[in-house]
PDB file of N, CA and C in Angstrom:
ATOM      1  N   GLU C   1      17.026  56.876  12.709  1.00 68.00           N
ATOM      2  CA  GLU C   1      17.137  56.546  14.109  1.00 68.00           C
ATOM      3  C   GLU C   1      16.469  55.200  14.405  1.00 68.00           C
ATOM      4  N   MET C   2      15.360  54.910  13.725  1.00 69.00           N
ATOM      5  CA  MET C   2      14.678  53.633  13.945  1.00 69.00           C
ATOM      6  C   MET C   2      15.554  52.474  13.484  1.00 69.00           C
ATOM      7  N   ARG C   3      16.188  52.614  12.335  1.00 69.00           N
ATOM      8  CA  ARG C   3      17.038  51.527  11.833  1.00 69.00           C
ATOM      9  C   ARG C   3      18.255  51.326  12.716  1.00 69.00           C
ATOM     10  N   TYR C   4      18.784  52.401  13.255  1.00 71.00           N
ATOM     11  CA  TYR C   4      19.906  52.306  14.183  1.00 71.00           C
ATOM     12  C   TYR C   4      19.489  51.488  15.404  1.00 71.00           C
ATOM     13  N   SER C   5      18.244  51.626  15.816  1.00 76.00           N
ATOM     14  CA  SER C   5      17.704  50.887  16.963  1.00 76.00           C
ATOM     15  C   SER C   5      17.180  49.513  16.561  1.00 76.00           C
ATOM     16  N   ARG C   6      17.363  49.141  15.290  1.00 81.00           N
ATOM     17  CA  ARG C   6      16.899  47.861  14.734  1.00 81.00           C
ATOM     18  C   ARG C   6      15.384  47.726  14.761  1.00 81.00           C
ATOM     19  N   ILE C   7      14.691  48.839  14.589  1.00 87.00           N
ATOM     20  CA  ILE C   7      13.232  48.841  14.481  1.00 87.00           C
ATOM     21  C   ILE C   7      12.881  48.864  13.002  1.00 87.00           C
ATOM     22  N   GLU C   8      11.982  47.986  12.587  1.00 91.00           N
ATOM     23  CA  GLU C   8      11.546  47.942  11.200  1.00 91.00           C
ATOM     24  C   GLU C   8      10.068  48.247  11.104  1.00 91.00           C
ATOM     25  N   CYS C   9       9.697  48.948  10.056  1.00 91.00           N
ATOM     26  CA  CYS C   9       8.292  49.170   9.717  1.00 91.00           C
ATOM     27  C   CYS C   9       8.050  48.448   8.399  1.00 91.00           C
ATOM     28  N   ILE C  10       7.109  47.515   8.416  1.00 90.00           N
ATOM     29  CA  ILE C  10       6.814  46.696   7.247  1.00 90.00           C
ATOM     30  C   ILE C  10       5.329  46.804   6.943  1.00 90.00           C
ATOM     31  N   ILE C  11       5.001  47.033   5.689  1.00 90.00           N
ATOM     32  CA  ILE C  11       3.598  47.098   5.265  1.00 90.00           C
ATOM     33  C   ILE C  11       3.193  45.742   4.716  1.00 90.00           C
ATOM     34  N   CYS C  12       2.025  45.293   5.129  1.00 87.00           N
ATOM     35  CA  CYS C  12       1.451  44.027   4.681  1.00 87.00           C
ATOM     36  C   CYS C  12       0.027  44.337   4.217  1.00 87.00           C
ATOM     37  N   SER C  13      -0.191  44.283   2.919  1.00 83.00           N
ATOM     38  CA  SER C  13      -1.482  44.680   2.353  1.00 83.00           C
ATOM     39  C   SER C  13      -2.094  43.532   1.563  1.00 83.00           C
ATOM     40  N   ARG C  14      -3.393  43.561   1.412  1.00 75.00           N
ATOM     41  CA  ARG C  14      -4.089  42.571   0.584  1.00 75.00           C
ATOM     42  C   ARG C  14      -3.843  42.832  -0.903  1.00 75.00           C
ATOM     43  N   GLY C  15      -3.383  43.992  -1.264  1.00 71.00           N
ATOM     44  CA  GLY C  15      -3.136  44.270  -2.665  1.00 71.00           C
ATOM     45  C   GLY C  15      -2.569  45.654  -2.899  1.00 71.00           C
ATOM     46  N   LEU C  16      -2.368  45.965  -4.158  1.00 71.00           N
ATOM     47  CA  LEU C  16      -1.948  47.292  -4.614  1.00 71.00           C
ATOM     48  C   LEU C  16      -0.570  47.705  -4.115  1.00 71.00           C
ATOM     49  N   VAL C  17       0.372  46.788  -4.095  1.00 74.00           N
ATOM     50  CA  VAL C  17       1.721  47.117  -3.625  1.00 74.00           C
ATOM     51  C   VAL C  17       2.339  48.242  -4.452  1.00 74.00           C
ATOM     52  N   GLY C  18       2.084  48.271  -5.737  1.00 75.00           N
ATOM     53  CA  GLY C  18       2.631  49.325  -6.581  1.00 75.00           C
ATOM     54  C   GLY C  18       2.113  50.694  -6.194  1.00 75.00           C
ATOM     55  N   VAL C  19       0.815  50.770  -5.939  1.00 79.00           N
ATOM     56  CA  VAL C  19       0.210  52.039  -5.528  1.00 79.00           C
ATOM     57  C   VAL C  19       0.769  52.483  -4.179  1.00 79.00           C
ATOM     58  N   ILE C  20       0.888  51.545  -3.255  1.00 82.00           N
ATOM     59  CA  ILE C  20       1.432  51.864  -1.937  1.00 82.00           C
ATOM     60  C   ILE C  20       2.846  52.405  -2.073  1.00 82.00           C
ATOM     61  N   ARG C  21       3.692  51.683  -2.830  1.00 81.00           N
ATOM     62  CA  ARG C  21       5.073  52.137  -3.035  1.00 81.00           C
ATOM     63  C   ARG C  21       5.119  53.509  -3.694  1.00 81.00           C
ATOM     64  N   TYR C  22       4.300  53.708  -4.703  1.00 81.00           N
ATOM     65  CA  TYR C  22       4.306  54.966  -5.442  1.00 81.00           C
ATOM     66  C   TYR C  22       3.952  56.139  -4.517  1.00 81.00           C
ATOM     67  N   ILE C  23       2.910  55.982  -3.724  1.00 86.00           N
ATOM     68  CA  ILE C  23       2.493  57.063  -2.824  1.00 86.00           C
ATOM     69  C   ILE C  23       3.575  57.335  -1.785  1.00 86.00           C
ATOM     70  N   LEU C  24       4.134  56.268  -1.214  1.00 88.00           N
ATOM     71  CA  LEU C  24       5.205  56.463  -0.232  1.00 88.00           C
ATOM     72  C   LEU C  24       6.432  57.110  -0.863  1.00 88.00           C
ATOM     73  N   LEU C  25       6.750  56.733  -2.084  1.00 85.00           N
ATOM     74  CA  LEU C  25       7.888  57.316  -2.802  1.00 85.00           C
ATOM     75  C   LEU C  25       7.655  58.795  -3.075  1.00 85.00           C
ATOM     76  N   LYS C  26       6.484  59.120  -3.606  1.00 86.00           N
ATOM     77  CA  LYS C  26       6.165  60.511  -3.948  1.00 86.00           C
ATOM     78  C   LYS C  26       6.072  61.424  -2.724  1.00 86.00           C
ATOM     79  N   THR C  27       5.728  60.863  -1.564  1.00 93.00           N
ATOM     80  CA  THR C  27       5.598  61.673  -0.346  1.00 93.00           C
ATOM     81  C   THR C  27       6.877  61.668   0.493  1.00 93.00           C
ATOM     82  N   GLY C  28       7.897  60.949   0.039  1.00 91.00           N
ATOM     83  CA  GLY C  28       9.153  60.895   0.771  1.00 91.00           C
ATOM     84  C   GLY C  28       9.128  59.971   1.976  1.00 91.00           C
ATOM     85  N   LEU C  29       8.128  59.106   2.061  1.00 92.00           N
ATOM     86  CA  LEU C  29       7.988  58.229   3.226  1.00 92.00           C
ATOM     87  C   LEU C  29       8.514  56.809   2.995  1.00 92.00           C
ATOM     88  N   LEU C  30       8.825  56.458   1.756  1.00 87.00           N
ATOM     89  CA  LEU C  30       9.246  55.095   1.440  1.00 87.00           C
ATOM     90  C   LEU C  30      10.477  54.679   2.244  1.00 87.00           C
ATOM     91  N   ARG C  31      11.362  55.599   2.513  1.00 88.00           N
ATOM     92  CA  ARG C  31      12.604  55.284   3.225  1.00 88.00           C
ATOM     93  C   ARG C  31      12.380  54.799   4.656  1.00 88.00           C
ATOM     94  N   TYR C  32      11.191  55.002   5.186  1.00 90.00           N
ATOM     95  CA  TYR C  32      10.891  54.573   6.552  1.00 90.00           C
ATOM     96  C   TYR C  32      10.415  53.118   6.636  1.00 90.00           C
ATOM     97  N   PHE C  33      10.194  52.483   5.500  1.00 90.00           N
ATOM     98  CA  PHE C  33       9.683  51.119   5.464  1.00 90.00           C
ATOM     99  C   PHE C  33      10.730  50.183   4.880  1.00 90.00           C
ATOM    100  N   THR C  34      11.029  49.112   5.598  1.00 88.00           N
ATOM    101  CA  THR C  34      12.045  48.178   5.116  1.00 88.00           C
ATOM    102  C   THR C  34      11.491  47.213   4.077  1.00 88.00           C
ATOM    103  N   GLU C  35      10.207  46.898   4.163  1.00 86.00           N
ATOM    104  CA  GLU C  35       9.588  45.983   3.203  1.00 86.00           C
ATOM    105  C   GLU C  35       8.117  46.355   3.007  1.00 86.00           C
ATOM    106  N   ILE C  36       7.614  46.038   1.812  1.00 84.00           N
ATOM    107  CA  ILE C  36       6.188  46.198   1.524  1.00 84.00           C
ATOM    108  C   ILE C  36       5.735  44.901   0.866  1.00 84.00           C
ATOM    109  N   HIS C  37       4.755  44.248   1.480  1.00 81.00           N
ATOM    110  CA  HIS C  37       4.255  42.971   0.986  1.00 81.00           C
ATOM    111  C   HIS C  37       2.787  43.114   0.603  1.00 81.00           C
ATOM    112  N   ALA C  38       2.417  42.504  -0.514  1.00 75.00           N
ATOM    113  CA  ALA C  38       1.020  42.455  -0.940  1.00 75.00           C
ATOM    114  C   ALA C  38       0.807  41.158  -1.703  1.00 75.00           C
ATOM    115  N   ASN C  39      -0.276  40.470  -1.436  1.00 70.00           N
ATOM    116  CA  ASN C  39      -0.465  39.161  -2.076  1.00 70.00           C
ATOM    117  C   ASN C  39      -1.432  39.184  -3.242  1.00 70.00           C
ATOM    118  N   ASN C  40      -1.461  40.281  -3.983  1.00 55.00           N
ATOM    119  CA  ASN C  40      -2.400  40.365  -5.093  1.00 55.00           C
ATOM    120  C   ASN C  40      -1.795  40.012  -6.441  1.00 55.00           C
ATOM    121  N   THR C  41      -0.510  39.714  -6.502  1.00 48.00           N
ATOM    122  CA  THR C  41       0.099  39.433  -7.799  1.00 48.00           C
ATOM    123  C   THR C  41       0.172  37.942  -8.047  1.00 48.00           C
ATOM    124  N   ARG C  42       0.413  37.563  -9.282  1.00 48.00           N
ATOM    125  CA  ARG C  42       0.440  36.151  -9.649  1.00 48.00           C
ATOM    126  C   ARG C  42       1.689  35.464  -9.116  1.00 48.00           C
ATOM    127  N   MET C  43       1.605  34.194  -8.957  1.00 48.00           N
ATOM    128  CA  MET C  43       2.730  33.398  -8.499  1.00 48.00           C
ATOM    129  C   MET C  43       3.692  33.175  -9.668  1.00 48.00           C
ATOM    130  N   PRO C  44       4.996  32.949  -9.399  1.00 48.00           N
ATOM    131  CA  PRO C  44       5.969  32.821 -10.485  1.00 48.00           C
ATOM    132  C   PRO C  44       5.761  31.611 -11.380  1.00 48.00           C
ATOM    133  N   ASP C  45       5.041  30.591 -10.925  1.00 47.00           N
ATOM    134  CA  ASP C  45       4.838  29.406 -11.753  1.00 47.00           C
ATOM    135  C   ASP C  45       3.558  29.476 -12.588  1.00 47.00           C
ATOM    136  N   VAL C  46       2.924  30.624 -12.637  1.00 49.00           N
ATOM    137  CA  VAL C  46       1.692  30.818 -13.390  1.00 49.00           C
ATOM    138  C   VAL C  46       1.977  31.788 -14.542  1.00 49.00           C
ATOM    139  N   ASP C  47       1.483  31.467 -15.729  1.00 54.00           N
ATOM    140  CA  ASP C  47       1.743  32.315 -16.889  1.00 54.00           C
ATOM    141  C   ASP C  47       1.118  33.696 -16.769  1.00 54.00           C
ATOM    142  N   GLY C  48       0.037  33.805 -16.055  1.00 54.00           N
ATOM    143  CA  GLY C  48      -0.620  35.097 -15.913  1.00 54.00           C
ATOM    144  C   GLY C  48      -1.517  35.421 -17.081  1.00 54.00           C
ATOM    145  N   THR C  49      -2.081  36.601 -17.015  1.00 58.00           N
ATOM    146  CA  THR C  49      -3.005  37.064 -18.046  1.00 58.00           C
ATOM    147  C   THR C  49      -2.214  37.696 -19.188  1.00 58.00           C
ATOM    148  N   PRO C  50      -2.868  37.978 -20.318  1.00 66.00           N
ATOM    149  CA  PRO C  50      -2.180  38.705 -21.384  1.00 66.00           C
ATOM    150  C   PRO C  50      -1.605  40.042 -20.883  1.00 66.00           C
ATOM    151  N   PHE C  51      -2.315  40.701 -19.971  1.00 57.00           N
ATOM    152  CA  PHE C  51      -1.800  41.952 -19.414  1.00 57.00           C
ATOM    153  C   PHE C  51      -0.512  41.711 -18.619  1.00 57.00           C
ATOM    154  N   ASP C  52      -0.463  40.643 -17.817  1.00 56.00           N
ATOM    155  CA  ASP C  52       0.750  40.307 -17.070  1.00 56.00           C
ATOM    156  C   ASP C  52       1.929  40.117 -18.014  1.00 56.00           C
ATOM    157  N   ARG C  53       1.701  39.391 -19.101  1.00 62.00           N
ATOM    158  CA  ARG C  53       2.781  39.143 -20.062  1.00 62.00           C
ATOM    159  C   ARG C  53       3.218  40.431 -20.748  1.00 62.00           C
ATOM    160  N   LEU C  54       2.271  41.323 -21.023  1.00 62.00           N
ATOM    161  CA  LEU C  54       2.612  42.617 -21.610  1.00 62.00           C
ATOM    162  C   LEU C  54       3.484  43.428 -20.658  1.00 62.00           C
ATOM    163  N   VAL C  55       3.097  43.487 -19.394  1.00 60.00           N
ATOM    164  CA  VAL C  55       3.874  44.228 -18.403  1.00 60.00           C
ATOM    165  C   VAL C  55       5.267  43.629 -18.266  1.00 60.00           C
ATOM    166  N   ASP C  56       5.361  42.304 -18.273  1.00 61.00           N
ATOM    167  CA  ASP C  56       6.661  41.635 -18.163  1.00 61.00           C
ATOM    168  C   ASP C  56       7.593  42.015 -19.305  1.00 61.00           C
ATOM    169  N   SER C  57       7.039  42.333 -20.468  1.00 65.00           N
ATOM    170  CA  SER C  57       7.861  42.644 -21.633  1.00 65.00           C
ATOM    171  C   SER C  57       8.231  44.128 -21.726  1.00 65.00           C
ATOM    172  N   MET C  58       7.690  44.968 -20.864  1.00 63.00           N
ATOM    173  CA  MET C  58       7.909  46.403 -20.950  1.00 63.00           C
ATOM    174  C   MET C  58       9.177  46.831 -20.220  1.00 63.00           C
ATOM    175  N   ALA C  59       9.739  47.932 -20.680  1.00 63.00           N
ATOM    176  CA  ALA C  59      10.879  48.554 -19.996  1.00 63.00           C
ATOM    177  C   ALA C  59      10.329  49.671 -19.117  1.00 63.00           C
ATOM    178  N   PHE C  60      10.865  49.806 -17.920  1.00 62.00           N
ATOM    179  CA  PHE C  60      10.383  50.801 -16.972  1.00 62.00           C
ATOM    180  C   PHE C  60      11.501  51.744 -16.577  1.00 62.00           C
ATOM    181  N   ASP C  61      11.121  52.965 -16.202  1.00 62.00           N
ATOM    182  CA  ASP C  61      12.123  53.856 -15.641  1.00 62.00           C
ATOM    183  C   ASP C  61      12.339  53.474 -14.178  1.00 62.00           C
ATOM    184  N   THR C  62      13.296  54.089 -13.539  1.00 61.00           N
ATOM    185  CA  THR C  62      13.677  53.722 -12.178  1.00 61.00           C
ATOM    186  C   THR C  62      12.522  53.837 -11.201  1.00 61.00           C
ATOM    187  N   MET C  63      11.739  54.908 -11.278  1.00 58.00           N
ATOM    188  CA  MET C  63      10.633  55.087 -10.346  1.00 58.00           C
ATOM    189  C   MET C  63       9.565  54.013 -10.563  1.00 58.00           C
ATOM    190  N   GLU C  64       9.241  53.728 -11.820  1.00 60.00           N
ATOM    191  CA  GLU C  64       8.244  52.703 -12.101  1.00 60.00           C
ATOM    192  C   GLU C  64       8.719  51.343 -11.603  1.00 60.00           C
ATOM    193  N   GLU C  65       9.993  51.041 -11.842  1.00 60.00           N
ATOM    194  CA  GLU C  65      10.558  49.762 -11.396  1.00 60.00           C
ATOM    195  C   GLU C  65      10.480  49.632  -9.880  1.00 60.00           C
ATOM    196  N   ALA C  66      10.706  50.720  -9.168  1.00 58.00           N
ATOM    197  CA  ALA C  66      10.660  50.710  -7.700  1.00 58.00           C
ATOM    198  C   ALA C  66       9.258  50.410  -7.184  1.00 58.00           C
ATOM    199  N   CYS C  67       8.254  50.653  -8.009  1.00 61.00           N
ATOM    200  CA  CYS C  67       6.867  50.454  -7.574  1.00 61.00           C
ATOM    201  C   CYS C  67       6.316  49.081  -7.920  1.00 61.00           C
ATOM    202  N   LEU C  68       7.062  48.280  -8.649  1.00 61.00           N
ATOM    203  CA  LEU C  68       6.581  46.952  -9.023  1.00 61.00           C
ATOM    204  C   LEU C  68       6.772  45.967  -7.885  1.00 61.00           C
ATOM    205  N   ALA C  69       5.867  45.014  -7.758  1.00 54.00           N
ATOM    206  CA  ALA C  69       5.992  43.960  -6.749  1.00 54.00           C
ATOM    207  C   ALA C  69       7.054  42.966  -7.197  1.00 54.00           C
ATOM    208  N   LYS C  70       7.807  42.476  -6.262  1.00 55.00           N
ATOM    209  CA  LYS C  70       8.783  41.421  -6.517  1.00 55.00           C
ATOM    210  C   LYS C  70       8.183  40.125  -5.980  1.00 55.00           C
ATOM    211  N   TYR C  71       8.436  38.995  -6.624  1.00 47.00           N
ATOM    212  CA  TYR C  71       7.789  37.745  -6.243  1.00 47.00           C
ATOM    213  C   TYR C  71       7.934  37.368  -4.772  1.00 47.00           C
ATOM    214  N   PRO C  72       9.124  37.477  -4.148  1.00 52.00           N
ATOM    215  CA  PRO C  72       9.187  37.085  -2.727  1.00 52.00           C
ATOM    216  C   PRO C  72       8.229  37.893  -1.845  1.00 52.00           C
ATOM    217  N   GLU C  73       7.877  39.082  -2.268  1.00 53.00           N
ATOM    218  CA  GLU C  73       6.971  39.925  -1.494  1.00 53.00           C
ATOM    219  C   GLU C  73       5.515  39.518  -1.667  1.00 53.00           C
ATOM    220  N   THR C  74       5.241  38.577  -2.555  1.00 55.00           N
ATOM    221  CA  THR C  74       3.855  38.209  -2.844  1.00 55.00           C
ATOM    222  C   THR C  74       3.537  36.762  -2.512  1.00 55.00           C
ATOM    223  N   LEU C  75       4.512  36.023  -2.020  1.00 59.00           N
ATOM    224  CA  LEU C  75       4.323  34.588  -1.798  1.00 59.00           C
ATOM    225  C   LEU C  75       3.842  34.278  -0.388  1.00 59.00           C
ATOM    226  N   TRP C  76       2.661  34.729  -0.063  1.00 69.00           N
ATOM    227  CA  TRP C  76       2.053  34.417   1.230  1.00 69.00           C
ATOM    228  C   TRP C  76       0.554  34.324   1.054  1.00 69.00           C
ATOM    229  N   ARG C  77      -0.074  33.567   1.931  1.00 74.00           N
ATOM    230  CA  ARG C  77      -1.510  33.318   1.816  1.00 74.00           C
ATOM    231  C   ARG C  77      -2.338  34.208   2.733  1.00 74.00           C
ATOM    232  N   SER C  78      -1.824  34.475   3.933  1.00 81.00           N
ATOM    233  CA  SER C  78      -2.568  35.301   4.881  1.00 81.00           C
ATOM    234  C   SER C  78      -1.584  36.222   5.597  1.00 81.00           C
ATOM    235  N   LYS C  79      -2.111  37.288   6.170  1.00 86.00           N
ATOM    236  CA  LYS C  79      -1.256  38.190   6.935  1.00 86.00           C
ATOM    237  C   LYS C  79      -0.643  37.462   8.121  1.00 86.00           C
ATOM    238  N   ALA C  80      -1.411  36.577   8.747  1.00 88.00           N
ATOM    239  CA  ALA C  80      -0.883  35.814   9.882  1.00 88.00           C
ATOM    240  C   ALA C  80       0.318  34.971   9.447  1.00 88.00           C
ATOM    241  N   ASP C  81       0.220  34.325   8.274  1.00 85.00           N
ATOM    242  CA  ASP C  81       1.345  33.531   7.764  1.00 85.00           C
ATOM    243  C   ASP C  81       2.563  34.403   7.490  1.00 85.00           C
ATOM    244  N   LEU C  82       2.335  35.553   6.887  1.00 87.00           N
ATOM    245  CA  LEU C  82       3.446  36.451   6.589  1.00 87.00           C
ATOM    246  C   LEU C  82       4.113  36.939   7.873  1.00 87.00           C
ATOM    247  N   ILE C  83       3.309  37.313   8.857  1.00 89.00           N
ATOM    248  CA  ILE C  83       3.859  37.784  10.128  1.00 89.00           C
ATOM    249  C   ILE C  83       4.716  36.682  10.761  1.00 89.00           C
ATOM    250  N   LYS C  84       4.235  35.446  10.740  1.00 89.00           N
ATOM    251  CA  LYS C  84       5.004  34.331  11.298  1.00 89.00           C
ATOM    252  C   LYS C  84       6.329  34.160  10.570  1.00 89.00           C
ATOM    253  N   LEU C  85       6.298  34.247   9.239  1.00 88.00           N
ATOM    254  CA  LEU C  85       7.531  34.126   8.459  1.00 88.00           C
ATOM    255  C   LEU C  85       8.515  35.241   8.793  1.00 88.00           C
ATOM    256  N   LEU C  86       8.014  36.475   8.856  1.00 89.00           N
ATOM    257  CA  LEU C  86       8.882  37.612   9.164  1.00 89.00           C
ATOM    258  C   LEU C  86       9.465  37.506  10.572  1.00 89.00           C
ATOM    259  N   MET C  87       8.640  37.077  11.524  1.00 91.00           N
ATOM    260  CA  MET C  87       9.113  36.914  12.901  1.00 91.00           C
ATOM    261  C   MET C  87      10.196  35.829  12.967  1.00 91.00           C
ATOM    262  N   ALA C  88       9.946  34.698  12.335  1.00 93.00           N
ATOM    263  CA  ALA C  88      10.912  33.596  12.355  1.00 93.00           C
ATOM    264  C   ALA C  88      12.232  33.995  11.708  1.00 93.00           C
ATOM    265  N   SER C  89      12.162  34.714  10.591  1.00 91.00           N
ATOM    266  CA  SER C  89      13.385  35.106   9.891  1.00 91.00           C
ATOM    267  C   SER C  89      14.217  36.104  10.690  1.00 91.00           C
ATOM    268  N   ARG C  90      13.591  36.765  11.645  1.00 92.00           N
ATOM    269  CA  ARG C  90      14.289  37.757  12.464  1.00 92.00           C
ATOM    270  C   ARG C  90      14.513  37.275  13.904  1.00 92.00           C
ATOM    271  N   GLY C  91      14.010  36.085  14.213  1.00 94.00           N
ATOM    272  CA  GLY C  91      14.147  35.545  15.559  1.00 94.00           C
ATOM    273  C   GLY C  91      13.377  36.333  16.607  1.00 94.00           C
ATOM    274  N   LEU C  92      12.187  36.816  16.223  1.00 93.00           N
ATOM    275  CA  LEU C  92      11.383  37.644  17.123  1.00 93.00           C
ATOM    276  C   LEU C  92      10.268  36.834  17.787  1.00 93.00           C
ATOM    277  N   THR C  93       9.855  37.285  18.960  1.00 93.00           N
ATOM    278  CA  THR C  93       8.714  36.698  19.662  1.00 93.00           C
ATOM    279  C   THR C  93       7.537  37.652  19.546  1.00 93.00           C
ATOM    280  N   HIS C  94       6.351  37.197  19.975  1.00 90.00           N
ATOM    281  CA  HIS C  94       5.158  38.048  19.913  1.00 90.00           C
ATOM    282  C   HIS C  94       5.305  39.319  20.745  1.00 90.00           C
ATOM    283  N   ASN C  95       6.121  39.286  21.771  1.00 92.00           N
ATOM    284  CA  ASN C  95       6.338  40.463  22.616  1.00 92.00           C
ATOM    285  C   ASN C  95       7.189  41.533  21.947  1.00 92.00           C
ATOM    286  N   GLU C  96       7.784  41.196  20.809  1.00 92.00           N
ATOM    287  CA  GLU C  96       8.682  42.126  20.129  1.00 92.00           C
ATOM    288  C   GLU C  96       8.097  42.689  18.837  1.00 92.00           C
ATOM    289  N   VAL C  97       6.822  42.396  18.572  1.00 91.00           N
ATOM    290  CA  VAL C  97       6.186  42.784  17.313  1.00 91.00           C
ATOM    291  C   VAL C  97       4.890  43.535  17.599  1.00 91.00           C
ATOM    292  N   ILE C  98       4.651  44.573  16.824  1.00 90.00           N
ATOM    293  CA  ILE C  98       3.376  45.299  16.892  1.00 90.00           C
ATOM    294  C   ILE C  98       2.695  45.136  15.539  1.00 90.00           C
ATOM    295  N   PHE C  99       1.468  44.667  15.561  1.00 90.00           N
ATOM    296  CA  PHE C  99       0.692  44.485  14.337  1.00 90.00           C
ATOM    297  C   PHE C  99      -0.500  45.434  14.396  1.00 90.00           C
ATOM    298  N   ILE C 100      -0.636  46.262  13.377  1.00 89.00           N
ATOM    299  CA  ILE C 100      -1.740  47.226  13.300  1.00 89.00           C
ATOM    300  C   ILE C 100      -2.552  46.919  12.051  1.00 89.00           C
ATOM    301  N   ASP C 101      -3.854  46.811  12.209  1.00 87.00           N
ATOM    302  CA  ASP C 101      -4.730  46.530  11.077  1.00 87.00           C
ATOM    303  C   ASP C 101      -6.094  47.137  11.375  1.00 87.00           C
ATOM    304  N   ASP C 102      -6.873  47.365  10.321  1.00 85.00           N
ATOM    305  CA  ASP C 102      -8.205  47.934  10.510  1.00 85.00           C
ATOM    306  C   ASP C 102      -9.308  46.876  10.470  1.00 85.00           C
ATOM    307  N   THR C 103      -8.921  45.597  10.391  1.00 85.00           N
ATOM    308  CA  THR C 103      -9.896  44.521  10.330  1.00 85.00           C
ATOM    309  C   THR C 103      -9.731  43.621  11.561  1.00 85.00           C
ATOM    310  N   GLN C 104     -10.766  43.530  12.353  1.00 89.00           N
ATOM    311  CA  GLN C 104     -10.710  42.772  13.602  1.00 89.00           C
ATOM    312  C   GLN C 104     -10.282  41.319  13.384  1.00 89.00           C
ATOM    313  N   SER C 105     -10.813  40.692  12.343  1.00 87.00           N
ATOM    314  CA  SER C 105     -10.488  39.276  12.101  1.00 87.00           C
ATOM    315  C   SER C 105      -8.998  39.103  11.770  1.00 87.00           C
ATOM    316  N   GLU C 106      -8.407  40.068  11.079  1.00 84.00           N
ATOM    317  CA  GLU C 106      -6.961  40.002  10.792  1.00 84.00           C
ATOM    318  C   GLU C 106      -6.161  40.103  12.080  1.00 84.00           C
ATOM    319  N   ILE C 107      -6.566  41.004  12.954  1.00 86.00           N
ATOM    320  CA  ILE C 107      -5.869  41.181  14.235  1.00 86.00           C
ATOM    321  C   ILE C 107      -5.961  39.896  15.047  1.00 86.00           C
ATOM    322  N   GLU C 108      -7.137  39.303  15.110  1.00 87.00           N
ATOM    323  CA  GLU C 108      -7.338  38.087  15.879  1.00 87.00           C
ATOM    324  C   GLU C 108      -6.538  36.912  15.296  1.00 87.00           C
ATOM    325  N   SER C 109      -6.333  36.894  13.983  1.00 86.00           N
ATOM    326  CA  SER C 109      -5.614  35.780  13.354  1.00 86.00           C
ATOM    327  C   SER C 109      -4.133  35.791  13.686  1.00 86.00           C
ATOM    328  N   VAL C 110      -3.617  36.958  13.983  1.00 82.00           N
ATOM    329  CA  VAL C 110      -2.189  37.076  14.296  1.00 82.00           C
ATOM    330  C   VAL C 110      -1.986  36.843  15.766  1.00 82.00           C
TER     331      VAL C 110
END
């Protein structure tokens, strides 16, 4: 019903996008979120750590693959920047967006 009304729920986290996706998937809640963003992963132009390279070489099952971060979801510096990008891409104004966070400074930055 929310998607029919063009309402989106998007998660913006400082990290752990895989854990967030996994929990939402296992609880049946993932379908309610159109996007999940977290800026804790490496940028595509960086080789990463030996662990990053190991993960890149591994094969995953469908559920594991669904929990991995994709680069476009990680290319932001601050929540305020991400919110601005998401608003611009959708043609939204501040009156059309609700931002919920548990950190006062994050709320003030948006």
